[in-house]
CSV table of C-alpha atoms and ligand atoms in Angstrom, one decimal:
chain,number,residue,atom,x,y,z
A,1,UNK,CA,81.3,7.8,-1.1
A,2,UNK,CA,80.8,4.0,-1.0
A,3,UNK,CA,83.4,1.4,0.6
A,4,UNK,CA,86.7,0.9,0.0
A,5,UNK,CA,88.1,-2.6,1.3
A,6,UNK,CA,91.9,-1.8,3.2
A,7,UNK,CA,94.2,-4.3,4.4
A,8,UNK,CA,97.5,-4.3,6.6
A,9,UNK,CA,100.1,-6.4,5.9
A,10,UNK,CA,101.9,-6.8,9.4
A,11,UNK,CA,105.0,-9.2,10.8
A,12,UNK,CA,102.3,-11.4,12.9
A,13,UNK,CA,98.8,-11.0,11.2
A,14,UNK,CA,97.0,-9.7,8.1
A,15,UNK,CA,94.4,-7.8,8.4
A,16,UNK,CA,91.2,-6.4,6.1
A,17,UNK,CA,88.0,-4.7,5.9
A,18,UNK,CA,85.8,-2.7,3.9
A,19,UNK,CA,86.2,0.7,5.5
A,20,UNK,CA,83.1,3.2,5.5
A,21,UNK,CA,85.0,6.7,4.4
A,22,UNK,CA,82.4,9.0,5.5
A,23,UNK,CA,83.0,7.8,9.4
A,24,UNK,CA,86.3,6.8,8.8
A,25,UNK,CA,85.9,3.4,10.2
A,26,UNK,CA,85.1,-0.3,9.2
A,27,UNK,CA,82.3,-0.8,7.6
A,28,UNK,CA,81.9,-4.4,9.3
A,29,UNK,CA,84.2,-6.2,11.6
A,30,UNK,CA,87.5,-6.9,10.5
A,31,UNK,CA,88.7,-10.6,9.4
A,32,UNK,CA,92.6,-11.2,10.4
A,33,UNK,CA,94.9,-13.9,9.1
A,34,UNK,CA,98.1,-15.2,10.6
A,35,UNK,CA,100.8,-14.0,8.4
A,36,UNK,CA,102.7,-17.0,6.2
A,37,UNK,CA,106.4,-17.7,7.2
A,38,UNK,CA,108.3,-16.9,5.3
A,39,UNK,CA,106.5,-14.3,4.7
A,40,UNK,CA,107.2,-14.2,1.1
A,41,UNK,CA,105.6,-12.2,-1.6
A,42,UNK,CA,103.5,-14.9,-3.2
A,43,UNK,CA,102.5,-16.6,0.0
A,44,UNK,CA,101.4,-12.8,1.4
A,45,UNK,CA,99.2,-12.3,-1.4
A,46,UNK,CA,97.2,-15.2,-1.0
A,47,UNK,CA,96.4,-14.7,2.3
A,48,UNK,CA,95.5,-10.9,1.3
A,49,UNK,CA,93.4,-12.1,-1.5
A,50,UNK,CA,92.1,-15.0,0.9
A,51,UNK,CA,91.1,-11.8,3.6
A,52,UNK,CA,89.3,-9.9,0.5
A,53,UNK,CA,87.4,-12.7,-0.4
A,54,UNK,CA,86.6,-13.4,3.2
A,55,UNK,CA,83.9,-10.7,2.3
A,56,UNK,CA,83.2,-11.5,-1.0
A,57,UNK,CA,84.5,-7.7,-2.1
A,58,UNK,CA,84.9,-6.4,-5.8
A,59,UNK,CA,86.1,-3.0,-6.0
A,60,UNK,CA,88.7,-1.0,-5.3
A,61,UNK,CA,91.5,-2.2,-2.4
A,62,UNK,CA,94.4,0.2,-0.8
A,63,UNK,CA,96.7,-2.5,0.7
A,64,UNK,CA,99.5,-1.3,3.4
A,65,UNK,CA,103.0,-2.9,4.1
A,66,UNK,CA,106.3,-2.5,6.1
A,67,UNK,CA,107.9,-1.7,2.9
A,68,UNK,CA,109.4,1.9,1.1
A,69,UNK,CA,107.1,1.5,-1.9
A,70,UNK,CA,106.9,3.3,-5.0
A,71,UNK,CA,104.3,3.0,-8.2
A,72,UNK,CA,103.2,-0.8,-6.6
A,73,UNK,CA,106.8,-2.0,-6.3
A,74,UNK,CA,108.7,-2.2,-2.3
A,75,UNK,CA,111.9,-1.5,-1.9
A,76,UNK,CA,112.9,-2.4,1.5
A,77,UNK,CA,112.0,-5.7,3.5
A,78,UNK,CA,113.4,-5.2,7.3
A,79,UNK,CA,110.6,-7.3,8.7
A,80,UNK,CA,109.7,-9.3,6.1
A,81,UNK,CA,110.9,-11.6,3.6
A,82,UNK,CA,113.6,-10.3,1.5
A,83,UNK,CA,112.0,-11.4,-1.7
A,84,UNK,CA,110.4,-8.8,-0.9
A,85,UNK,CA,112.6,-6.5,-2.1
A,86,UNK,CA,111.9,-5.0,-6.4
A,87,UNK,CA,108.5,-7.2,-6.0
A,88,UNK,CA,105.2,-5.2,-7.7
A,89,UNK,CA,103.3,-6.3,-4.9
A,90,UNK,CA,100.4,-4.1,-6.6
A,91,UNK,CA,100.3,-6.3,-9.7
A,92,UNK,CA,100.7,-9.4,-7.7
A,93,UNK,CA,97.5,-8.8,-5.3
A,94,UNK,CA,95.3,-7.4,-8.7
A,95,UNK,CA,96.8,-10.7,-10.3
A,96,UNK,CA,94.7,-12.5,-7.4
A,97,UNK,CA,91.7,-10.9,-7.1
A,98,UNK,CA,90.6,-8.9,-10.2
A,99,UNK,CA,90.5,-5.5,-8.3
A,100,UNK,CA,92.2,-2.7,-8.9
A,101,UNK,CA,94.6,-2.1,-5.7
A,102,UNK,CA,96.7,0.6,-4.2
A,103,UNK,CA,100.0,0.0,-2.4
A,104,UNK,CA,101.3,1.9,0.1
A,105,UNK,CA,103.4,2.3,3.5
A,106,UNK,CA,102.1,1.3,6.5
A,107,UNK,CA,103.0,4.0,8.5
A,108,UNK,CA,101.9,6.2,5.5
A,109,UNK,CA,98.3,4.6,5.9
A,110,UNK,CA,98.1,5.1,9.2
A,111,UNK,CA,99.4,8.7,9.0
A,112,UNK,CA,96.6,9.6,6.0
A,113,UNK,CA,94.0,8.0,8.7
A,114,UNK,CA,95.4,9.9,11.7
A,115,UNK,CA,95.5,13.3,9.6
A,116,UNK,CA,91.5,12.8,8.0
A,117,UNK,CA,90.3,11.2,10.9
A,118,UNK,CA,92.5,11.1,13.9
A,119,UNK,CA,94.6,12.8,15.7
A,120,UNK,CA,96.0,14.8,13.4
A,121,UNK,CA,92.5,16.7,11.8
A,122,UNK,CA,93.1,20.2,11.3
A,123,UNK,CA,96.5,20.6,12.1
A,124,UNK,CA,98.3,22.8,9.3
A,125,UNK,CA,102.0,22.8,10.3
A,126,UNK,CA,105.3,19.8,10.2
A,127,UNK,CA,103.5,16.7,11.7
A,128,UNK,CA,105.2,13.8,11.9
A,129,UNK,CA,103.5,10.0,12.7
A,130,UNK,CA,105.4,7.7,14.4
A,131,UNK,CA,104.3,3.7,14.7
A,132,UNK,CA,106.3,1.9,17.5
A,133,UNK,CA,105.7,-2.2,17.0
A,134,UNK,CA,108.0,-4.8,15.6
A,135,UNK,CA,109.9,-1.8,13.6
A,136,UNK,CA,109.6,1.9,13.6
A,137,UNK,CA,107.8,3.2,10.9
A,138,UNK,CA,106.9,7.1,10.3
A,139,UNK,CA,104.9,9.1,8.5
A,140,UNK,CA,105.4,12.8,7.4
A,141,UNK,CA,103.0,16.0,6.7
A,142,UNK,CA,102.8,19.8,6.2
A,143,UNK,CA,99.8,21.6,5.5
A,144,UNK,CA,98.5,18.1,4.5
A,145,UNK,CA,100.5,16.7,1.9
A,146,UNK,CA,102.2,13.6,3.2
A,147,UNK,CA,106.1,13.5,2.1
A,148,UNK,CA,106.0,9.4,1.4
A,149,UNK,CA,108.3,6.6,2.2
A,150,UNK,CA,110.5,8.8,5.0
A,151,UNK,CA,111.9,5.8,7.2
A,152,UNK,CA,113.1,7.2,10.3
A,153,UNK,CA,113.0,3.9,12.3
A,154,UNK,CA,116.0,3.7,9.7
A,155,UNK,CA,118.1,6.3,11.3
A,156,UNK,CA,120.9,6.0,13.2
A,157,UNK,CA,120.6,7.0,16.3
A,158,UNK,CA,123.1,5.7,19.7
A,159,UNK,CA,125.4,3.7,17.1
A,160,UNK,CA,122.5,1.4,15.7
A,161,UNK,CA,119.2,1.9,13.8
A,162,UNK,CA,116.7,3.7,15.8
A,163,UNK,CA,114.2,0.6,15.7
A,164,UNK,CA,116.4,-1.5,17.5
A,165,UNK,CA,116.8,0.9,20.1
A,166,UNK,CA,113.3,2.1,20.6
A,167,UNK,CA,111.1,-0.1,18.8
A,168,UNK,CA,107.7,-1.6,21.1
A,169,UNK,CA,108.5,-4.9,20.2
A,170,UNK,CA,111.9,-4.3,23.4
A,171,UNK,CA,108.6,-4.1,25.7
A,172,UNK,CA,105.9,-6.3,24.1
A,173,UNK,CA,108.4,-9.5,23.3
A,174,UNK,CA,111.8,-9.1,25.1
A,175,UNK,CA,110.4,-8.0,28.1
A,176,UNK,CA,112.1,-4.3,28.6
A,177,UNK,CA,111.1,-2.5,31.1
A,178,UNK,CA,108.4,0.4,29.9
A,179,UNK,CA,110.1,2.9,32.0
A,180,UNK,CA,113.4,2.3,30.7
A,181,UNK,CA,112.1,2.0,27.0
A,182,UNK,CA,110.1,4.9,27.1
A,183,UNK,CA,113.2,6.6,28.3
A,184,UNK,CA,115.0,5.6,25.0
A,185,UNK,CA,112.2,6.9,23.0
A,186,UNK,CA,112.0,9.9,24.4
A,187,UNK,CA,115.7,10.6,23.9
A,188,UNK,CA,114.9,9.8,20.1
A,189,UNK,CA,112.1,12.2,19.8
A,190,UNK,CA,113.9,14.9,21.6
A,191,UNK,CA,116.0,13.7,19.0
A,192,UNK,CA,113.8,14.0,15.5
A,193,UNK,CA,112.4,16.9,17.0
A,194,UNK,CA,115.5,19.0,17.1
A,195,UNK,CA,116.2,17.9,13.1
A,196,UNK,CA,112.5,18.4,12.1
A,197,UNK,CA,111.1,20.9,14.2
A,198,UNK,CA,107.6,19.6,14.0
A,199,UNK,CA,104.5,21.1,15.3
A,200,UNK,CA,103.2,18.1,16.3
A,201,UNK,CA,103.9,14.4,16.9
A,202,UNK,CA,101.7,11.5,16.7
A,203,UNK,CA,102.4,8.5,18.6
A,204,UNK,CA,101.1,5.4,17.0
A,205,UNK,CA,101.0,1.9,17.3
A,206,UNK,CA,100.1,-0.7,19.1
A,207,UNK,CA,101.2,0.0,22.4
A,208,UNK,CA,100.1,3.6,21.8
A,209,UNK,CA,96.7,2.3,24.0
A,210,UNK,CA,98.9,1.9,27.2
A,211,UNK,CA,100.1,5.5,26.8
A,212,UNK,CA,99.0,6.3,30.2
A,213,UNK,CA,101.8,4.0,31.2
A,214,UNK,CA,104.9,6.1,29.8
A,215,UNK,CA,104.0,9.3,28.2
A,216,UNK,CA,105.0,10.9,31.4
A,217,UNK,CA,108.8,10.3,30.0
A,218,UNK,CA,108.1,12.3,27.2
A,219,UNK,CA,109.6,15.6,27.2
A,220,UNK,CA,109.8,17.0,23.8
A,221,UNK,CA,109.1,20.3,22.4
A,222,UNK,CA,106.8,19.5,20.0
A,223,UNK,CA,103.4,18.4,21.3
A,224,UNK,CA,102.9,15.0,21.1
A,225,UNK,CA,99.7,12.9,21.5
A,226,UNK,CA,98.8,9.4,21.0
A,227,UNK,CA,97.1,8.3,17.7
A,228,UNK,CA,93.3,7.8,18.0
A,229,UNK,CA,92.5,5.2,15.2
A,230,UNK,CA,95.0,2.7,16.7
A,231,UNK,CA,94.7,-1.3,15.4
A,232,UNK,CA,92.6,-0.2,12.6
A,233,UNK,CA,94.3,3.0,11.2
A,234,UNK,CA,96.7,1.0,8.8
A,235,UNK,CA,93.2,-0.6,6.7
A,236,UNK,CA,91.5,2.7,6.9
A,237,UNK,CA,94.3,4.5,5.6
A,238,UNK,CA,95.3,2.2,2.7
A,239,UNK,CA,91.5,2.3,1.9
A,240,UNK,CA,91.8,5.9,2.0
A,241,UNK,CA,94.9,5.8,-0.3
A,242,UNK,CA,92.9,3.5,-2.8
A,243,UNK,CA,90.3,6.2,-2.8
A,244,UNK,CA,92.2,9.3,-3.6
A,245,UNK,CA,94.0,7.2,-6.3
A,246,UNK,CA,90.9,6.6,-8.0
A,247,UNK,CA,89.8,10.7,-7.9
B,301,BGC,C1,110.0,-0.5,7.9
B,301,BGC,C2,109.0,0.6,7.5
B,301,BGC,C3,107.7,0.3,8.2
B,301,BGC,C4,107.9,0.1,9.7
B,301,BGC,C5,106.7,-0.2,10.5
B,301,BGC,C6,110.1,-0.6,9.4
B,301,BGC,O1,111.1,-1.6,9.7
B,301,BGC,O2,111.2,-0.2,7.3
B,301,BGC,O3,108.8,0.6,6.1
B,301,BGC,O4,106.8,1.4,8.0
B,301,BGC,O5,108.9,-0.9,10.0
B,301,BGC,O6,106.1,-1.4,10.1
């Protein structure tokens, strides 16, 4: 299998590499751009296409984003431009750069990395991926067909949507203490699992690496364990996605 070149489209930074499917890892070391503001659908793609050329790359490209998105097009923008919103992003980006490109979810990438690669290898039952950063995204599986585009950051949950309840960015930019936020995400777990019974949870993310610092809160019955992929699962998974398209 040769490389596939995946990129994540996040609030602060883009991000791309050619990924190396057989390990599931990049191939070389990633190249990151600061994302335009606004972070309209134009401006976006020509920093992705700037990232893909970074390497010189012609091929195929799975390309992830905070969006609900369905055949190339999002349908949601609720941290990102609004423009956003009935854009074929997947036209736009092979408008760019003359390869052929997959667009996904992000937290679906990451999930498809996390069940090949990660944390989530082998396991057969409900498994559900959350990503805790700016938003909440998730991810959903049984026996290893992901359901796409589920958005339970979306939900409401203590009379607001759960990702401004429980989302990292309380901790990372407004300064919450992790006790207290872990608190709230561990009432909405306990919360998700008793809708979803899951066999397992994944927790993902960015602040995912300083689990040692809260997973103590958690007290679901569902296992849960942190994601193992972490920065890099969103480009390995879109890579992945770009893949299995072309199959
Ligand atoms: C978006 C999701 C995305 C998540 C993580 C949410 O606000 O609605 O589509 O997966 O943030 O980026």
């Amino acid at each position: 299998m040769s490389q596939v070149f995946g990129i994540d489209i996040g609030g602060s930074g883009i991000k791309g590499a050619p990924v190396d499917l057989e390990v599931g890892d990049l191939a070389v070391k990633r190249k990151r751009i600061e994302t335009p503001q606004p972070s309209t659908p134009e401006a976006v793609m020509d920093v992705a296409a700037r990232v893909i050329g970074h390497f010189g790359y012609e091929g195929r490209v799975g390309c992830a984003m905070p969006s609900v998105v369905v055949d190339g097009v999002a349908h949601s923008a609720a941290n990102i431009d609004p423009a956003w919103i009935g854009t074929d992003g997947q036209t736009l980006l092979e408008a760019r750069t003359k390869c052929e490109v997959t667009l996904l979810n992000d937290a679906d990438a990451a999930g498809l990395a996390e069940m090949r690669f990660g944390a989530g290898r082998n396991e057969d039952g409900l498994v559900i991926l959350l990503t805790f950063g700016t938003g909440i995204g998730s991810a959903v599986f049984y026996r290893g067909q992901m359901l796409p585009n589920t958005e339970f950051g979306h939900l409401k949950f203590r009379g607001m949507e759960a990702e401004h309840y429980a989302a990292a960015r309380l901790v990372e930019r407004e300064d919450m203490n992790i006790d207290w936020w872990a608190q709230r995400v561990n009432e909405y777990l306990q919360h998700l699992d008793f809708i979803f019974t899951p066999s397992l949870f994944i927790f993902g993310g960015g602040i995912s690496k300083r689990w040692g610092d809260f997973h103590e809160f958690f007290d679901t019955r569902a296992r849960i364990v942190p994601a193992e992929l972490r920065n890099n699962a969103g480009i390995v998974g879109a890579a992945l996605a770009a893949h299995e398209a072309s199959q």
